């Protein structure tokens, strides 16, 4: 299946971020996430979901937090870096540069993003 840029819808996440759902099917989904401004002083908002996730930094820099049973990891990542998140693990990020972008992949696809 083809997903052409001209046909992609933009979903607002909050005042500083939005996403575009890219190619997806029942077992896999790609999502591009855009951040307008850096928020280095903000606390990292964490969340969890049943999906496995990988994240690739397309542009800019981020501070990521991952909370596992073995402890909390906080690390800065930059363009070209990638991260893996197991299912149900608390994680989150804040952008450290204006106009930062991520490419997230989920398995299975995020049905909540499609509603």
Short mmCIF file of C-alpha atoms in Angstrom, two decimals:
data_model
loop_
_atom_site.label_atom_id
_atom_site.label_comp_id
_atom_site.label_asym_id
_atom_site.label_seq_id
_atom_site.Cartn_x
_atom_site.Cartn_y
_atom_site.Cartn_z
CA UNK A 1 0.00 0.00 0.00
CA UNK A 2 1.14 3.52 -0.76
CA UNK A 3 0.88 6.52 1.56
CA UNK A 4 1.60 9.71 -0.38
CA UNK A 5 2.74 12.85 1.46
CA UNK A 6 -0.02 14.93 -0.16
CA UNK A 7 -2.68 12.65 1.38
CA UNK A 8 -1.34 12.57 4.96
CA UNK A 9 -3.42 14.16 7.69
CA UNK A 10 -1.86 16.14 10.52
CA UNK A 11 -2.99 15.45 14.09
CA UNK A 12 -2.35 18.02 16.81
CA UNK A 13 -0.90 16.44 19.96
CA UNK A 14 -0.57 19.63 22.04
CA UNK A 15 0.45 23.29 21.61
CA UNK A 16 4.02 22.34 20.74
CA UNK A 17 3.72 19.08 18.80
CA UNK A 18 1.85 17.33 16.01
CA UNK A 19 2.12 14.07 14.09
CA UNK A 20 1.50 12.50 10.72
CA UNK A 21 0.51 8.85 10.40
CA UNK A 22 2.70 7.32 7.70
CA UNK A 23 2.53 3.78 6.30
CA UNK A 24 0.70 1.31 8.53
CA UNK A 25 -1.16 -1.99 8.71
CA UNK A 26 -2.46 -4.18 11.52
CA UNK A 27 0.97 -5.15 12.77
CA UNK A 28 3.14 -2.11 12.05
CA UNK A 29 2.84 1.70 11.98
CA UNK A 30 5.23 4.58 11.23
CA UNK A 31 4.52 8.04 12.64
CA UNK A 32 6.44 11.28 12.09
CA UNK A 33 6.32 13.60 15.11
CA UNK A 34 7.13 17.32 14.89
CA UNK A 35 8.06 19.65 17.77
CA UNK A 36 7.85 23.42 17.16
CA UNK A 37 10.04 24.68 20.00
CA UNK A 38 12.66 23.41 22.41
CA UNK A 39 11.44 22.94 25.99
CA UNK A 40 14.64 22.03 27.89
CA UNK A 41 13.38 23.27 31.27
CA UNK A 42 10.10 21.33 31.08
CA UNK A 43 9.62 18.07 32.97
CA UNK A 44 9.63 14.98 30.77
CA UNK A 45 6.04 13.77 30.32
CA UNK A 46 6.05 9.98 30.52
CA UNK A 47 3.51 7.49 29.24
CA UNK A 48 3.25 3.81 28.42
CA UNK A 49 1.41 1.60 25.95
CA UNK A 50 1.14 -2.06 25.00
CA UNK A 51 3.04 -1.48 21.76
CA UNK A 52 6.73 -2.07 21.18
CA UNK A 53 8.27 1.10 19.77
CA UNK A 54 11.40 2.28 18.05
CA UNK A 55 12.24 5.95 17.65
CA UNK A 56 14.68 7.50 15.17
CA UNK A 57 15.78 11.13 15.53
CA UNK A 58 15.26 12.73 12.13
CA UNK A 59 16.20 16.27 13.16
CA UNK A 60 17.28 18.11 16.29
CA UNK A 61 17.93 16.76 19.77
CA UNK A 62 15.86 15.34 22.63
CA UNK A 63 16.18 14.28 26.25
CA UNK A 64 14.54 10.87 26.69
CA UNK A 65 13.60 9.09 29.87
CA UNK A 66 12.94 5.35 30.14
CA UNK A 67 11.69 3.89 33.44
CA UNK A 68 12.17 0.14 33.80
CA UNK A 69 12.05 -2.14 36.84
CA UNK A 70 15.85 -2.02 36.91
CA UNK A 71 15.90 1.80 37.13
CA UNK A 72 15.45 5.03 35.23
CA UNK A 73 17.64 6.02 32.28
CA UNK A 74 17.81 9.61 31.02
CA UNK A 75 19.85 10.34 27.92
CA UNK A 76 20.24 13.02 25.29
CA UNK A 77 19.86 11.83 21.69
CA UNK A 78 20.64 13.62 18.44
CA UNK A 79 19.99 13.35 14.73
CA UNK A 80 20.71 9.80 13.57
CA UNK A 81 20.32 8.19 17.01
CA UNK A 82 17.62 5.59 17.69
CA UNK A 83 15.92 4.04 20.71
CA UNK A 84 13.96 0.86 21.43
CA UNK A 85 11.08 0.81 23.96
CA UNK A 86 9.67 -2.53 25.14
CA UNK A 87 5.90 -2.80 25.58
CA UNK A 88 4.42 -1.28 28.76
CA UNK A 89 7.60 0.60 29.75
CA UNK A 90 7.19 4.21 30.93
CA UNK A 91 9.01 6.62 28.61
CA UNK A 92 8.90 10.19 27.35
CA UNK A 93 10.92 13.01 25.85
CA UNK A 94 11.36 16.75 25.57
CA UNK A 95 12.80 18.55 22.54
CA UNK A 96 16.11 20.34 23.08
CA UNK A 97 16.11 22.15 19.73
CA UNK A 98 13.47 24.06 17.79
CA UNK A 99 11.87 22.21 14.85
CA UNK A 100 12.97 18.78 16.08
CA UNK A 101 11.47 15.67 14.44
CA UNK A 102 11.13 11.97 15.28
CA UNK A 103 10.15 8.89 13.33
CA UNK A 104 8.30 6.45 15.59
CA UNK A 105 7.48 2.85 14.65
CA UNK A 106 4.96 0.78 16.60
CA UNK A 107 3.97 -2.86 16.60
CA UNK A 108 1.12 -3.52 16.51
CA UNK A 109 -0.20 -0.29 15.02
CA UNK A 110 -1.64 2.37 17.33
CA UNK A 111 -5.40 2.04 16.81
CA UNK A 112 -5.88 5.05 19.11
CA UNK A 113 -4.01 7.21 16.55
CA UNK A 114 -6.44 6.13 13.81
CA UNK A 115 -9.63 7.23 15.60
#
